[in-house]
Short mmCIF file of C-alpha atoms and ligand atoms in Angstrom, two decimals:
data_model
loop_
_atom_site.label_atom_id
_atom_site.label_comp_id
_atom_site.label_asym_id
_atom_site.label_seq_id
_atom_site.Cartn_x
_atom_site.Cartn_y
_atom_site.Cartn_z
CA MET A 1 -0.12 -0.11 -0.03
CA THR A 2 2.38 2.25 1.01
CA ARG A 3 4.04 2.45 -2.36
CA LEU A 4 1.24 4.00 -3.44
CA GLU A 5 1.25 6.79 -1.09
CA PRO A 6 3.01 9.52 -2.82
CA TYR A 7 0.71 9.18 -6.16
CA LEU A 8 -2.44 9.62 -3.67
CA LYS A 9 -1.69 12.81 -1.81
CA GLU A 10 -4.48 14.49 -3.15
CA ILE A 11 -6.94 12.50 -2.12
CA PRO A 12 -8.22 12.79 1.58
CA THR A 13 -9.31 9.20 2.11
CA TRP A 14 -8.38 6.13 0.44
CA GLY A 15 -8.39 2.10 0.63
CA ALA A 16 -7.65 -0.46 -1.87
CA ILE A 17 -9.25 -3.88 -2.70
CA PRO A 18 -9.48 -6.62 -5.23
CA PHE A 19 -12.09 -6.27 -8.23
CA GLU A 20 -13.29 -9.68 -8.20
CA GLY A 21 -15.13 -8.92 -4.94
CA CYS A 22 -17.05 -5.68 -6.27
CA ARG A 23 -19.26 -7.92 -8.67
CA PRO A 24 -21.93 -7.83 -9.07
CA LEU A 25 -20.94 -4.52 -10.99
CA LEU A 26 -23.96 -1.83 -11.58
CA GLU A 27 -24.96 -1.85 -15.56
CA CYS A 28 -23.99 1.57 -16.82
CA ARG A 29 -22.24 2.61 -19.69
CA ALA A 30 -18.95 3.68 -17.83
CA ALA A 31 -17.95 0.18 -17.73
CA GLU A 32 -16.70 -0.21 -21.33
CA ARG A 33 -13.64 2.29 -19.29
CA LEU A 34 -12.69 -0.99 -17.37
CA PRO A 35 -9.35 -2.02 -17.38
CA ALA A 36 -9.93 -5.62 -19.49
CA GLU A 37 -7.83 -7.27 -16.64
CA ALA A 38 -8.85 -5.54 -13.76
CA LYS A 39 -7.12 -6.42 -10.52
CA ALA A 40 -7.62 -3.93 -7.77
CA VAL A 41 -10.17 -0.92 -6.84
CA ILE A 42 -9.16 2.51 -4.80
CA VAL A 43 -11.73 3.59 -3.32
CA CYS A 44 -11.40 7.66 -2.94
CA GLY A 45 -13.03 9.64 -0.43
CA PHE A 46 -14.00 13.62 -0.88
CA PRO A 47 -15.36 15.33 1.86
CA TYR A 48 -17.73 18.00 1.22
CA TYR A 49 -18.90 19.29 4.40
CA THR A 50 -18.22 23.52 4.20
CA GLY A 51 -20.72 24.28 7.34
CA GLU A 52 -24.34 25.42 8.62
CA TYR A 53 -26.18 27.54 5.90
CA PRO A 54 -29.67 28.14 7.54
CA GLY A 55 -32.66 28.59 4.83
CA ARG A 56 -30.47 26.86 1.73
CA ASN A 57 -32.97 25.46 -0.24
CA LEU A 58 -30.78 22.56 -1.86
CA SER A 59 -29.11 19.84 -0.22
CA ARG A 60 -25.10 19.82 1.06
CA TYR A 61 -23.77 18.04 -1.95
CA ALA A 62 -25.76 20.41 -4.44
CA ILE A 63 -23.95 23.63 -2.76
CA VAL A 64 -20.85 22.79 -3.67
CA PRO A 65 -19.02 23.05 -7.17
CA ASP A 66 -20.40 19.73 -8.85
CA TYR A 67 -18.12 16.68 -7.10
CA HIS A 68 -18.01 14.89 -10.32
CA LYS A 69 -15.65 17.72 -11.70
CA VAL A 70 -13.90 18.33 -8.51
CA ALA A 71 -13.30 14.54 -7.25
CA GLY A 72 -12.64 13.59 -11.31
CA GLU A 73 -9.96 16.44 -11.38
CA LEU A 74 -8.24 15.32 -8.43
CA MET A 75 -8.31 11.66 -9.46
CA GLU A 76 -7.59 11.99 -13.08
CA GLN A 77 -4.10 13.89 -11.19
CA ALA A 78 -3.85 10.53 -9.89
CA CYS A 79 -4.10 8.47 -12.55
CA ILE A 80 -1.40 10.81 -14.43
CA ARG A 81 1.01 10.59 -11.65
CA LEU A 82 0.22 6.58 -11.56
CA ARG A 83 0.12 5.53 -15.12
CA GLU A 84 3.24 7.58 -15.19
CA ALA A 85 4.94 5.32 -12.28
CA PHE A 86 3.52 1.74 -13.12
CA GLN A 87 2.84 1.84 -17.09
CA ARG A 88 0.04 0.04 -16.29
CA GLU A 89 -3.76 1.30 -16.92
CA PHE A 90 -5.82 3.07 -14.02
CA GLN A 91 -9.33 4.91 -14.87
CA TRP A 92 -11.02 6.86 -12.83
CA PHE A 93 -15.02 6.62 -12.14
CA ALA A 94 -17.25 8.68 -9.55
CA ASP A 95 -20.79 7.87 -9.27
CA ASN A 96 -21.78 7.14 -12.92
CA SER A 97 -19.49 3.97 -11.90
CA PRO A 98 -19.85 -0.11 -12.82
CA ILE A 99 -18.68 -0.01 -8.73
CA ARG A 100 -20.91 0.07 -5.92
CA GLU A 101 -19.10 2.71 -4.18
CA VAL A 102 -20.33 2.19 -0.61
CA ASP A 103 -20.22 -1.24 -0.49
CA ALA A 104 -16.68 -1.08 -1.73
CA ALA A 105 -15.79 2.25 0.79
CA CYS A 106 -16.94 -0.10 3.54
CA ARG A 107 -14.43 -3.25 2.44
CA ALA A 108 -11.40 -0.73 2.35
CA GLY A 109 -12.09 0.47 5.75
CA LEU A 110 -13.34 3.64 5.14
CA GLY A 111 -15.71 3.62 7.32
CA VAL A 112 -19.23 1.89 8.19
CA ARG A 113 -22.42 1.38 6.43
CA GLY A 114 -25.33 3.23 8.08
CA ARG A 115 -29.13 1.96 8.10
CA ASN A 116 -29.37 4.98 5.96
CA GLY A 117 -27.27 3.44 3.00
CA LEU A 118 -24.54 5.51 3.33
CA LEU A 119 -20.83 4.96 3.88
CA ILE A 120 -20.02 7.15 7.36
CA HIS A 121 -16.30 7.79 7.66
CA PRO A 122 -14.71 8.10 11.63
CA VAL A 123 -13.54 11.43 10.58
CA TYR A 124 -15.85 13.18 8.07
CA GLY A 125 -18.91 11.52 9.16
CA SER A 126 -21.50 10.87 5.81
CA TRP A 127 -20.36 14.50 4.56
CA LEU A 128 -18.29 12.89 1.93
CA PHE A 129 -18.77 11.91 -1.99
CA LEU A 130 -17.22 8.66 -3.35
CA GLY A 131 -15.09 7.66 -6.17
CA ALA A 132 -12.84 4.66 -7.81
CA ILE A 133 -9.69 4.06 -9.67
CA VAL A 134 -9.45 0.71 -11.34
CA THR A 135 -6.39 -0.91 -12.47
CA ASP A 136 -4.85 -3.90 -13.96
CA LEU A 137 -1.67 -3.48 -11.63
CA ASP A 138 -1.11 -6.33 -9.65
CA MET A 139 -1.06 -4.55 -6.59
CA GLU A 140 -1.45 -4.90 -2.68
CA THR A 141 -4.84 -4.70 -1.22
CA ARG A 142 -6.09 -4.94 2.35
CA GLU A 143 -9.96 -5.89 2.32
CA THR A 144 -11.76 -5.69 5.77
CA GLU A 145 -15.21 -6.74 6.47
CA ILE A 146 -18.52 -4.69 6.11
CA ARG A 147 -19.19 -2.95 9.59
CA SER A 148 -22.92 -1.69 10.25
CA CYS A 149 -23.49 1.57 12.25
CA VAL A 150 -25.11 1.40 15.52
CA GLY A 151 -28.02 1.17 14.31
CA CYS A 152 -29.61 4.04 17.01
CA GLY A 153 -32.16 4.03 14.18
CA ALA A 154 -32.55 8.09 14.29
CA CYS A 155 -32.85 8.10 10.50
CA GLN A 156 -35.54 5.68 10.19
CA LYS A 157 -37.67 8.37 12.21
CA ALA A 158 -36.52 11.11 10.82
CA CYS A 159 -37.45 10.13 6.68
CA PRO A 160 -39.80 12.57 5.51
CA SER A 161 -41.07 9.35 3.29
CA GLY A 162 -40.47 6.82 6.02
CA CYS A 163 -38.34 4.49 2.97
CA ILE A 164 -35.69 3.43 5.38
CA GLY A 165 -36.05 -0.13 6.22
CA GLU A 166 -33.55 -2.89 8.40
CA ALA A 167 -31.36 -3.24 5.00
CA GLY A 168 -31.43 0.30 3.64
CA PRO A 169 -33.52 3.15 1.93
CA ASP A 170 -36.14 1.60 -0.84
CA PRO A 171 -34.81 3.90 -3.52
CA ASP A 172 -37.78 4.55 -5.58
CA ARG A 173 -39.68 6.00 -2.66
CA CYS A 174 -36.50 8.32 -1.35
CA LEU A 175 -37.27 11.91 -1.23
CA SER A 176 -33.87 12.71 -3.05
CA ALA A 177 -35.00 10.06 -5.95
CA ILE A 178 -37.96 12.16 -6.42
CA THR A 179 -37.05 15.99 -6.15
CA GLN A 180 -34.45 14.26 -9.51
CA LYS A 181 -37.40 13.21 -11.59
CA LYS A 182 -38.73 14.30 -14.42
CA GLY A 183 -42.54 15.11 -15.40
CA GLU A 184 -45.59 15.40 -13.29
CA LEU A 185 -45.14 13.93 -9.87
CA THR A 186 -48.21 12.23 -7.67
CA PRO A 187 -49.87 14.42 -5.01
CA GLU A 188 -47.82 12.44 -2.65
CA GLU A 189 -44.69 12.90 -4.37
CA ILE A 190 -45.57 16.66 -4.20
CA LEU A 191 -46.77 16.26 -0.67
CA LEU A 192 -43.33 14.71 0.23
CA ILE A 193 -41.30 17.85 -1.53
CA ARG A 194 -43.00 20.25 0.86
CA LYS A 195 -42.20 18.37 3.68
CA GLY A 196 -38.80 18.19 2.68
CA GLY A 197 -38.62 21.66 1.56
CA LEU A 198 -35.77 22.29 -1.00
CA LEU A 199 -35.43 21.57 -4.12
CA TRP A 200 -33.37 19.35 -4.87
CA GLY A 201 -31.70 16.20 -2.45
CA CYS A 202 -32.93 15.65 0.49
CA ASP A 203 -30.66 15.48 3.95
CA ARG A 204 -32.64 14.44 6.71
CA CYS A 205 -31.06 10.99 7.37
CA GLN A 206 -27.57 12.46 7.49
CA GLU A 207 -28.81 15.43 9.70
CA VAL A 208 -29.93 13.49 12.59
CA CYS A 209 -27.64 10.74 12.60
CA PRO A 210 -25.47 11.23 15.77
CA TYR A 211 -21.86 9.93 13.90
CA ASN A 212 -22.41 13.98 12.10
CA ARG A 213 -22.80 15.55 15.48
CA GLU A 214 -19.54 17.31 15.52
CA PRO A 215 -18.59 18.25 11.01
CA VAL A 216 -15.55 18.74 10.00
CA LEU A 217 -15.09 21.04 7.72
CA THR A 218 -13.70 19.58 4.09
CA PRO A 219 -9.86 20.09 3.19
CA ILE A 220 -10.58 19.75 -0.06
CA ALA A 221 -10.48 23.84 -1.48
CA ALA A 222 -12.39 23.72 -4.87
CA PHE A 223 -15.45 22.54 -2.84
CA ARG A 224 -15.25 25.92 -0.17
CA GLN A 225 -15.32 28.50 -3.58
CA GLU A 226 -18.78 29.88 -5.27
CA ILE A 227 -20.57 27.74 -2.39
CA ARG A 228 -24.32 28.13 -3.56
CA PRO A 229 -27.19 27.74 -0.49
CA ILE A 230 -29.81 29.22 -2.30
CA LEU A 231 -30.53 28.58 -6.36
CA ARG A 232 -33.20 31.32 -7.26
CA ARG A 233 -35.54 30.67 -10.22
CA GLU A 234 -34.07 33.33 -12.40
CA GLU A 235 -30.55 32.47 -12.24
CA MET A 236 -31.09 28.23 -12.43
CA THR A 237 -30.13 27.81 -15.83
CA LYS A 238 -26.72 29.48 -16.09
CA GLU A 239 -25.70 28.08 -12.23
CA ILE A 240 -26.90 24.19 -12.97
CA ARG A 241 -23.92 23.71 -15.12
CA SER A 242 -21.36 23.98 -12.33
CA ARG A 243 -23.58 21.89 -10.02
CA ALA A 244 -24.44 18.52 -9.12
CA CYS A 245 -28.33 19.17 -9.35
CA GLY A 246 -27.76 19.92 -13.23
CA PHE A 247 -27.51 16.41 -15.18
CA ARG A 248 -31.52 16.68 -15.06
CA GLY A 249 -31.54 19.91 -17.24
CA PRO A 250 -33.52 23.11 -14.91
CA LYS A 251 -37.18 21.22 -15.65
CA PRO A 252 -37.56 19.24 -12.43
CA LEU A 253 -36.08 22.68 -10.05
CA LEU A 254 -38.17 24.96 -11.75
CA ARG A 255 -41.37 22.20 -11.34
CA ASN A 256 -39.81 21.57 -7.41
CA ALA A 257 -39.94 25.19 -7.08
CA GLU A 258 -43.18 26.21 -7.91
CA ILE A 259 -43.97 23.11 -5.78
CA LEU A 260 -42.30 24.92 -2.80
CA GLU A 261 -43.96 28.39 -3.89
CA GLN A 262 -47.42 27.36 -4.01
CA SER A 263 -47.04 25.97 -0.49
CA SER A 264 -45.57 28.51 1.34
CA ASP A 265 -48.73 30.73 -0.51
CA CYS A 266 -51.00 28.67 1.27
C1 B12 B 301 -28.67 5.27 -7.25
C2 B12 B 301 -27.80 6.25 -6.60
C3 B12 B 301 -29.12 6.75 -6.14
C4 B12 B 301 -30.25 6.86 -5.40
C5 B12 B 301 -31.09 5.29 -5.36
C6 B12 B 301 -29.87 5.15 -4.14
C7 B12 B 301 -29.96 3.64 -3.54
N1 B12 B 301 -29.80 3.48 -2.36
O1 B12 B 301 -30.47 2.94 -4.74
C8 B12 B 301 -30.94 7.70 -5.14
C9 B12 B 301 -31.57 8.90 -6.01
C10 B12 B 301 -32.20 7.93 -4.48
C11 B12 B 301 -29.60 8.35 -4.46
C12 B12 B 301 -29.86 9.36 -3.52
C13 B12 B 301 -28.59 9.55 -2.64
N2 B12 B 301 -27.24 9.60 -2.92
CO1 B12 B 301 -26.71 8.04 -3.99
N3 B12 B 301 -26.27 6.54 -5.41
C14 B12 B 301 -26.57 6.18 -6.48
C15 B12 B 301 -25.29 5.45 -7.06
C16 B12 B 301 -25.77 6.32 -8.17
C17 B12 B 301 -25.91 3.68 -7.49
C18 B12 B 301 -26.42 3.02 -5.87
C19 B12 B 301 -26.90 1.92 -6.18
O2 B12 B 301 -27.41 1.89 -7.17
N4 B12 B 301 -26.30 0.98 -5.66
C20 B12 B 301 -26.61 -0.72 -5.24
C21 B12 B 301 -27.44 -0.74 -4.66
C22 B12 B 301 -27.82 -2.68 -4.69
O3 B12 B 301 -26.83 -0.97 -3.24
P1 B12 B 301 -27.55 0.19 -1.87
O4 B12 B 301 -28.01 1.48 -2.81
O5 B12 B 301 -26.62 0.08 -0.89
O6 B12 B 301 -29.11 -1.04 -2.13
C23 B12 B 301 -29.36 -1.64 -0.84
C24 B12 B 301 -30.38 -0.57 0.00
O7 B12 B 301 -30.60 0.47 -0.99
C25 B12 B 301 -31.80 -1.67 0.14
N5 B12 B 301 -32.72 -1.60 -1.06
C26 B12 B 301 -32.43 -1.49 -2.23
N6 B12 B 301 -33.47 -1.63 -2.63
C27 B12 B 301 -34.54 -1.84 -1.99
C28 B12 B 301 -36.12 -1.83 -2.02
C29 B12 B 301 -36.96 -1.89 -0.82
C30 B12 B 301 -38.28 -1.96 -0.54
C31 B12 B 301 -36.16 -1.54 0.51
C32 B12 B 301 -36.73 -1.84 1.83
C33 B12 B 301 -34.39 -1.63 0.64
C34 B12 B 301 -33.54 -1.90 -0.44
O8 B12 B 301 -31.19 -2.32 0.00
C35 B12 B 301 -29.71 -2.86 -0.59
C36 B12 B 301 -28.53 -3.72 -0.71
O9 B12 B 301 -28.14 -3.60 0.55
C37 B12 B 301 -24.58 5.82 -5.68
C38 B12 B 301 -22.85 5.77 -6.55
C39 B12 B 301 -22.07 4.23 -6.78
N7 B12 B 301 -21.90 3.96 -8.05
O10 B12 B 301 -22.44 3.41 -6.12
C40 B12 B 301 -24.85 7.01 -5.35
C41 B12 B 301 -24.13 7.45 -3.89
C42 B12 B 301 -24.46 6.48 -3.12
N8 B12 B 301 -25.26 8.28 -3.39
C43 B12 B 301 -24.91 9.34 -2.94
C44 B12 B 301 -25.55 10.03 -1.97
C45 B12 B 301 -24.47 11.57 -1.93
C46 B12 B 301 -26.64 10.76 -2.49
C47 B12 B 301 -27.43 11.13 -1.11
C48 B12 B 301 -26.97 11.56 -0.30
C49 B12 B 301 -27.50 12.64 -1.90
C50 B12 B 301 -28.91 13.65 -1.55
N9 B12 B 301 -28.18 14.20 -0.64
O11 B12 B 301 -30.04 13.59 -2.38
C51 B12 B 301 -29.20 11.04 -1.02
C52 B12 B 301 -29.27 9.90 -0.41
C53 B12 B 301 -30.22 8.57 0.19
C54 B12 B 301 -29.72 7.28 0.64
N10 B12 B 301 -30.17 7.71 2.03
O12 B12 B 301 -29.02 6.43 0.09
C55 B12 B 301 -23.25 8.92 -2.11
C56 B12 B 301 -23.18 8.56 -1.13
C57 B12 B 301 -21.83 8.48 -0.45
C58 B12 B 301 -21.43 8.41 0.93
N11 B12 B 301 -20.78 8.95 1.70
O13 B12 B 301 -22.19 7.02 1.22
C59 B12 B 301 -23.07 8.03 -3.82
C60 B12 B 301 -21.85 7.10 -3.61
C61 B12 B 301 -22.37 9.15 -4.95
C62 B12 B 301 -20.84 9.60 -4.60
N12 B12 B 301 -20.08 8.99 -6.05
O14 B12 B 301 -20.56 9.89 -4.03
N13 B12 B 301 -28.74 7.67 -4.71
S1 SF4 B 302 -32.61 10.83 1.74
FE1 SF4 B 302 -34.06 11.43 2.67
S2 SF4 B 302 -35.87 10.06 1.93
FE2 SF4 B 302 -34.04 9.59 1.48
S3 SF4 B 302 -33.41 8.01 2.54
FE3 SF4 B 302 -32.63 9.69 3.93
S4 SF4 B 302 -34.25 11.18 4.66
FE4 SF4 B 302 -34.94 9.22 3.28
S1 SF4 B 303 -29.02 7.51 12.49
FE1 SF4 B 303 -28.41 5.77 13.36
S2 SF4 B 303 -29.33 3.71 12.60
FE2 SF4 B 303 -29.14 6.04 11.27
S3 SF4 B 303 -27.28 5.70 9.71
FE3 SF4 B 303 -27.40 7.20 11.60
S4 SF4 B 303 -26.26 5.54 13.40
FE4 SF4 B 303 -27.01 4.36 11.60
#
């Protein structure tokens, strides 16, 4: 492991596991980029907590510059150094990834798996993004058993849609997914958006989690720049280009804004 350290200095937290244990892979087009003889996965964590912003109308992960770009840039730089040093393939993935990132991070020893389905790091809590560098280098890996959180149940009680079971959240009922949906929403979904009060995403299961009681600020400078806790209608189309809430275009955000405005009218 130590021989990789000089090339991964910019990655705040990481661990390496065998690629084989990452199966079954998630279906996605990015899987085409996997090295044909993949042997190991370097799982990377990117903390993003930047402070409290009362009155924000976006979930925390969307108030910072788009993590796909920020984490992508850090992993790309690491890959360039690693390719040069080892003359092997190194491919990075973030979110749009064949790797089930939470499972991989738990197995790489980055933290525990919360009942809310998220990776909880001992220092940064669950406020960190994940990414993976997959390589065909025959390298040292270290795998740990997946450990669970203390199971206090606070996330289940606080979840606006009541979608968290013992195995984790039901992705179809999660409010975060509902805010991202295209087109018309059902009356129940509209009520949920009003209950959550955000234009995009949901943080309730993280805010109540005891592991997040004393959040530590991100060491990543790019996340501390251009923080936008409030997204206004008139700036949406331009602003979302550099945010994680932009990949569906402005329509779902505009619809959600209308839903929230209507609730404040009544
Ligand atoms: C699709 C996806 C979503 C979907 C579905 C989430 C889900 N749990 O499946 C939606 C849009 C809902 C979502 C929301 C969020 N996401 Co997301 N998401 C992903 C993505 C791209 C794939 C996840 C996946 O499909 N995993 C495979 C499934 C099988 O594993 P699983 O999610 O652990 O599923 C378990 C449970 O959900 C449960 N389950 C599954 N189906 C059902 C059905 C029922 C009925 C029940 C009861 C349970 C249940 O059992 C499964 C096995 O244990 C990952 C990136 C990646 N490549 O991994 C990011 C990722 C997990 N998301 C992330 C984030 C930040 C979020 C949000 C916090 C964003 C926000 N603030 O709104 C929320 C949190 C919601 C939550 N509590 O999980 C981060 C998590 C970082 C961390 N610290 O763990 C990731 C890793 C992205 C990243 N690169 O950083 N996400
Ligand atoms: S993100 Fe919100 S809706 Fe989804 S599981 Fe967490 S609290 Fe529930
Ligand atoms: S709130 Fe409690 S049960 Fe939920 S993830 Fe945190 S420690 Fe686990």
